[in-house]
Coordinates of C-alpha atoms in Angstrom, one line a residue:
M233 CA -24.3 13.7 13.1
S234 CA -22.6 10.7 13.1
R235 CA -18.5 10.5 14.0
A236 CA -16.5 10.4 11.0
A237 CA -12.5 9.7 10.9
V238 CA -10.5 12.6 9.5
L239 CA -7.0 12.9 8.1
A240 CA -5.0 14.9 10.3
G241 CA -1.5 14.1 9.7
I242 CA 1.1 11.9 6.9
G243 CA 4.2 10.7 7.2
G244 CA 6.2 8.2 5.2
W245 CA 9.8 6.6 4.8
L246 CA 11.7 4.6 3.0
P247 CA 15.2 3.1 3.3
P248 CA 18.5 4.6 2.4
R249 CA 19.9 1.8 0.1
V250 CA 18.5 1.9 -3.2
V251 CA 18.7 -0.7 -5.9
T252 CA 18.5 1.0 -10.3
N253 CA 17.6 -0.9 -12.6
E254 CA 21.6 -0.9 -14.2
D255 CA 21.9 -2.8 -10.7
L256 CA 19.5 -5.5 -11.3
A257 CA 20.9 -5.7 -15.0
R258 CA 23.9 -6.7 -13.5
R259 CA 22.7 -9.3 -11.7
F260 CA 20.2 -10.9 -14.5
D261 CA 19.8 -10.8 -18.0
T262 CA 17.9 -8.1 -18.3
S263 CA 17.9 -4.5 -18.8
D264 CA 17.0 -0.8 -17.6
E265 CA 14.4 -0.4 -20.7
W266 CA 12.8 -3.9 -20.5
I267 CA 12.0 -3.2 -16.6
R268 CA 10.6 0.2 -17.7
S269 CA 8.7 -0.9 -20.4
R270 CA 6.8 -3.3 -18.3
T271 CA 6.4 -2.2 -15.3
G272 CA 7.2 1.8 -15.3
I273 CA 9.8 1.1 -12.5
G274 CA 13.2 2.3 -12.5
Q275 CA 14.3 2.0 -9.0
R276 CA 13.2 0.7 -5.3
H277 CA 14.4 1.2 -1.8
V278 CA 15.7 -1.9 0.1
V279 CA 15.9 -2.9 3.6
D280 CA 20.0 -3.2 4.6
P281 CA 20.3 -6.5 6.9
G282 CA 18.9 -6.7 10.0
T283 CA 16.4 -3.9 8.9
S284 CA 12.9 -5.0 9.4
T285 CA 9.2 -3.8 8.8
G286 CA 8.9 -2.9 12.3
D287 CA 11.6 -0.5 11.5
L288 CA 10.1 1.0 8.7
A289 CA 6.9 1.4 10.5
F290 CA 8.6 3.1 13.4
E291 CA 9.5 5.8 11.0
A292 CA 6.9 6.5 9.6
G293 CA 4.5 6.7 12.5
A294 CA 6.9 8.9 13.8
R295 CA 6.8 11.4 11.2
A296 CA 3.0 10.8 11.1
L297 CA 2.2 12.2 14.8
K298 CA 4.6 14.8 14.3
S299 CA 2.6 15.8 11.4
A300 CA -0.4 16.0 13.1
G301 CA 0.6 17.8 16.1
V302 CA 0.1 15.3 18.5
D303 CA 2.0 12.6 20.8
E304 CA -0.7 10.5 21.3
V305 CA -3.5 8.2 19.8
D306 CA -5.8 6.0 20.9
A307 CA -4.8 2.5 18.6
V308 CA -2.1 1.7 16.0
V309 CA -3.1 -0.5 13.1
V310 CA -0.4 -1.6 11.0
A311 CA -1.3 -3.0 8.0
T312 CA 1.8 -5.9 6.4
T313 CA 2.2 -9.1 4.8
T314 CA 6.0 -9.3 6.2
P315 CA 5.5 -9.2 9.8
D316 CA 8.6 -9.0 12.5
H317 CA 7.3 -12.2 13.7
L318 CA 4.8 -14.9 12.8
S319 CA 3.8 -13.9 16.3
P320 CA 3.1 -11.8 18.1
A321 CA 1.6 -8.9 15.6
T322 CA 4.1 -6.4 15.0
A323 CA 1.5 -3.2 15.5
P324 CA 2.4 -3.6 19.3
Q325 CA 6.0 -3.0 19.1
V326 CA 6.0 -0.1 17.4
A327 CA 3.3 1.4 19.3
D328 CA 5.7 0.6 22.6
R329 CA 8.6 2.2 20.5
L330 CA 6.5 5.0 19.9
G331 CA 6.0 5.9 23.2
L332 CA 2.4 4.0 23.0
G333 CA 2.5 1.5 25.2
G334 CA -1.0 0.2 26.9
R335 CA -2.9 1.0 23.7
A336 CA -4.6 -1.2 21.7
A337 CA -2.7 -1.9 19.2
F338 CA -3.0 -4.9 16.2
D339 CA -2.0 -5.9 12.5
V340 CA -3.9 -6.3 9.5
A341 CA -3.1 -8.6 6.7
A342 CA -4.6 -7.9 3.5
V343 CA -1.2 -8.2 1.4
C344 CA -1.2 -5.2 -1.3
T345 CA -5.1 -4.1 -0.2
G346 CA -3.7 -4.0 3.4
F347 CA -3.8 -0.2 4.2
L348 CA -7.3 0.7 2.4
Y349 CA -8.5 -2.2 5.1
G350 CA -6.8 -0.7 7.8
L351 CA -8.3 2.4 6.8
A352 CA -11.4 1.2 7.1
T353 CA -11.0 -0.7 10.2
A354 CA -9.8 2.4 12.1
T355 CA -12.7 4.6 10.4
G356 CA -15.0 1.4 12.5
L357 CA -13.3 2.1 15.9
I358 CA -13.8 5.8 15.8
A359 CA -17.5 5.7 14.3
S360 CA -18.3 3.2 17.3
G361 CA -16.6 5.3 20.0
T362 CA -13.6 2.8 20.7
A363 CA -11.2 5.3 19.5
G364 CA -10.7 9.2 19.2
S365 CA -7.7 8.9 17.1
V366 CA -5.7 5.6 15.1
L367 CA -2.5 5.7 13.9
V368 CA -2.7 3.2 10.8
I369 CA 0.3 2.3 8.9
G370 CA 1.5 0.4 6.1
A371 CA 5.0 -1.3 5.9
E372 CA 6.6 -3.8 4.6
A373 CA 10.0 -5.0 3.8
F374 CA 8.6 -7.0 0.6
T375 CA 11.9 -7.6 -0.5
T376 CA 12.5 -10.1 2.5
I377 CA 10.0 -12.4 1.0
V378 CA 11.3 -12.2 -2.7
D379 CA 13.4 -14.7 -4.7
P380 CA 16.5 -13.2 -4.8
A381 CA 17.0 -14.9 -8.1
D382 CA 13.4 -14.3 -9.5
R383 CA 14.0 -11.7 -12.3
S384 CA 10.4 -10.4 -12.2
T385 CA 9.9 -10.1 -8.5
S386 CA 12.9 -8.4 -8.0
A387 CA 12.5 -6.2 -10.1
I388 CA 8.8 -5.5 -9.1
F389 CA 8.8 -4.9 -5.5
G390 CA 10.8 -2.4 -2.8
D391 CA 10.3 -1.5 1.0
G392 CA 9.0 1.2 2.9
A393 CA 6.2 2.5 5.0
G394 CA 3.4 5.4 5.0
A395 CA 1.1 6.3 7.9
F396 CA -1.8 8.2 8.5
V397 CA -3.0 9.6 11.8
L398 CA -6.9 9.8 12.0
R399 CA -8.9 11.5 14.4
A400 CA -13.0 11.8 15.3
G401 CA -14.2 14.5 13.5
E402 CA -17.5 15.2 10.9
P403 CA -18.5 13.7 7.4
D404 CA -18.4 17.3 5.8
E405 CA -15.1 18.5 6.9
P406 CA -11.8 18.5 5.1
G407 CA -10.0 15.2 5.9
A408 CA -12.6 13.0 5.9
I409 CA -12.8 9.4 5.2
G410 CA -14.9 7.5 3.3
P411 CA -17.3 5.5 2.1
F412 CA -15.1 2.5 1.5
D413 CA -15.8 -0.6 -1.1
L414 CA -14.0 -3.7 0.2
G415 CA -14.0 -7.4 -1.4
S416 CA -12.3 -10.5 -1.5
D417 CA -12.1 -14.1 -3.7
G418 CA -10.3 -16.9 -1.8
S419 CA -10.6 -18.9 -4.4
L420 CA -7.9 -17.5 -6.2
A421 CA -5.5 -17.4 -3.4
E422 CA -2.9 -19.3 -5.5
L423 CA -2.6 -16.2 -8.2
L424 CA 0.0 -14.2 -5.3
M425 CA 1.3 -16.4 -2.7
I426 CA 3.8 -17.5 -0.3
P427 CA 3.4 -21.6 0.1
A428 CA 5.4 -22.5 2.8
G429 CA 6.0 -21.5 6.4
G430 CA 2.4 -21.5 7.5
S431 CA 0.0 -23.8 9.3
R432 CA -0.9 -25.6 6.4
Q433 CA 2.4 -26.8 5.1
R434 CA 4.0 -27.0 8.6
S435 CA 0.7 -29.5 9.7
S436 CA 1.1 -31.6 6.3
G437 CA 4.4 -33.1 7.6
R438 CA 5.9 -32.4 4.3
P439 CA 9.2 -30.0 4.1
A440 CA 8.8 -26.9 1.9
A441 CA 9.9 -27.4 -1.7
P442 CA 12.8 -25.2 -2.7
G443 CA 11.1 -21.6 -3.6
E444 CA 8.4 -22.4 -1.9
E445 CA 9.1 -19.8 0.8
Y446 CA 9.5 -17.0 -1.2
F447 CA 6.6 -14.9 -2.4
L448 CA 5.4 -16.5 -6.3
M449 CA 2.9 -14.4 -8.6
Q450 CA 1.1 -15.4 -11.7
G451 CA 1.5 -12.1 -13.6
K452 CA -1.0 -12.4 -16.4
Q453 CA -3.6 -13.4 -14.8
V454 CA -3.2 -11.4 -12.0
Y455 CA -3.1 -8.3 -14.2
R456 CA -6.0 -9.2 -15.7
H457 CA -7.9 -9.3 -11.9
A458 CA -6.3 -6.1 -10.7
V459 CA -7.4 -3.8 -13.8
L460 CA -11.1 -5.4 -13.3
R461 CA -11.5 -5.5 -9.6
M462 CA -9.7 -2.0 -9.1
T463 CA -12.1 -1.0 -11.7
E464 CA -15.0 -2.1 -10.5
S465 CA -14.3 -1.6 -6.7
A466 CA -13.5 2.2 -7.8
Q467 CA -16.7 2.6 -9.9
R468 CA -19.0 1.3 -7.2
V469 CA -17.2 3.4 -4.2
L470 CA -18.2 6.8 -6.3
A471 CA -21.7 5.5 -6.8
T472 CA -22.1 5.0 -3.1
A473 CA -20.7 8.4 -2.8
G474 CA -22.9 9.5 -5.7
H475 CA -20.3 11.2 -7.4
G476 CA -18.9 11.2 -11.1
T477 CA -15.3 10.3 -12.2
D478 CA -15.2 14.2 -13.3
Q479 CA -16.0 15.2 -9.7
I480 CA -12.5 13.2 -8.6
D481 CA -9.6 16.1 -8.4
R482 CA -7.1 13.2 -7.8
F483 CA -6.7 9.3 -8.6
V484 CA -4.1 7.0 -6.6
G485 CA -4.0 3.2 -7.2
H486 CA -2.0 0.6 -5.5
Q487 CA 1.6 1.3 -7.2
A488 CA 1.4 -2.3 -8.6
N489 CA 2.5 -1.6 -12.2
L490 CA 2.0 1.3 -14.3
R491 CA 0.3 -0.6 -17.2
I492 CA -2.3 -1.8 -14.1
L493 CA -2.1 1.9 -13.2
D494 CA -2.9 3.4 -16.5
A495 CA -5.4 0.4 -17.4
V496 CA -7.5 1.2 -14.8
A497 CA -7.3 5.0 -14.6
D498 CA -8.2 4.9 -18.6
R499 CA -11.3 2.5 -17.6
L500 CA -12.4 5.4 -15.2
G501 CA -12.1 8.3 -17.5
V502 CA -9.1 9.7 -15.0
P503 CA -7.0 11.9 -17.5
P504 CA -2.8 11.9 -17.0
E505 CA -2.8 15.0 -15.2
R506 CA -5.2 13.9 -12.1
R507 CA -2.9 10.6 -11.6
I508 CA -0.8 10.3 -9.1
S509 CA 2.1 8.3 -9.4
N510 CA 5.7 7.4 -7.6
I511 CA 6.0 4.1 -9.1
D512 CA 8.8 5.2 -11.1
R513 CA 10.9 5.8 -7.9
V514 CA 10.1 3.2 -5.1
G515 CA 8.2 0.5 -7.2
N516 CA 5.7 -1.9 -5.6
T517 CA 5.9 -1.2 -1.9
A518 CA 2.6 -3.3 -1.6
A519 CA 0.6 -2.4 1.8
A520 CA 2.9 0.9 2.1
S521 CA 2.1 2.1 -1.5
I522 CA -0.7 4.5 -1.4
P523 CA 0.5 6.2 1.7
L524 CA 3.7 7.0 0.3
A525 CA 2.5 8.1 -3.3
L526 CA -0.2 10.1 -1.1
A527 CA 2.9 11.9 1.0
D528 CA 5.2 12.1 -2.1
A529 CA 2.1 14.0 -4.1
A530 CA 1.1 16.0 -0.7
A531 CA 5.6 16.9 -0.2
A532 CA 5.4 18.3 -4.2
G533 CA 2.2 20.2 -3.8
E534 CA 0.6 17.7 -6.0
L535 CA -2.5 17.7 -3.5
K536 CA -4.5 20.9 -2.9
P537 CA -6.7 21.2 0.2
G538 CA -10.0 20.4 -1.1
D539 CA -9.3 17.5 -3.3
R540 CA -11.3 15.1 -3.7
V541 CA -9.1 11.9 -3.8
L542 CA -10.2 8.7 -5.1
A543 CA -7.8 5.5 -3.5
S544 CA -7.9 2.2 -5.2
A545 CA -6.1 -1.0 -4.6
F546 CA -5.7 -4.5 -4.9
G547 CA -3.9 -7.7 -3.5
G548 CA -3.0 -11.7 -2.6
G549 CA -6.0 -13.4 -1.0
L550 CA -7.3 -11.9 -3.8
T551 CA -8.4 -8.8 -2.0
W552 CA -9.3 -5.2 -3.5
G553 CA -10.7 -1.7 -2.2
S554 CA -11.0 1.8 -2.7
C555 CA -12.2 4.7 -0.7
L556 CA -13.2 8.4 -0.8
L557 CA -11.4 11.2 1.1
R558 CA -11.2 15.3 0.9
W559 CA -7.4 16.0 1.1
P560 CA -7.1 18.5 4.6
D561 CA -4.8 21.2 5.0
V562 CA -1.8 18.7 6.0
T563 CA 2.2 19.0 5.4
P564 CA 4.2 15.6 5.5
A565 CA 6.8 15.5 8.4

């Protein structure tokens, strides 16, 4: 029988500072009702000055290791859009802080789909025998790339980190992850982009225009593509597994916007009582959103061992992806 990646531990971490809708209303011409009606968000967590993505990743990773009851893994994968530096990657320093120096450690960049891409990569490492265990972390200090003068993105994004420990196991045991569906469309990269700071802008000889150092989003088109791509990806992964939506116990989508989540779930035919969401409390935490939502649901007793979970995400690139997993007997630390 082929080796499978099995979920053995889960952890999440949110920076302690909370920014409420009322706080934003004091900065912008907006209100709690306006933000909630368009996004479903009531508050978000924000890093303090000097706190980095690596700091968040370390906290979530340590909790996932504790949840799994292990001190060591063979590899560390950090999915992030907001690395501590353009170079080097954030993962090696996180691994070193966790006492995992010498192990393989690298970043994955797929924006809000990053955690699922990281899970797929870790699953491949385990299936090939390259690693027997992998720590996968989705971590974002996303508010550091949001224009503080932009009401729309300031209302949506928050910071945080979530992590899984995966170990080698059997495809039919609780916690087994897969199959996956992954995709991209680079022709629409401009819909979600930071125009400045990379080699294209730097090599052009042109200084960055005001605002180009921040994350820019074309909201209406993003909404349309997110709903379409997440729905189609989820349907493909269900078809690969030979499952119908009625066999799914829980659906967790990337926590981008409550209207997007509801639209995707409605199209898939997932009733409200089987949907997992924490967007009202944490906002859109990009690559961290799916593990954070699952850690919250597990801590609240909303996930039972044996539950079949469908996860789906959409992000810049454009990228999208979905996967299935059978929930194990695991408690977040």
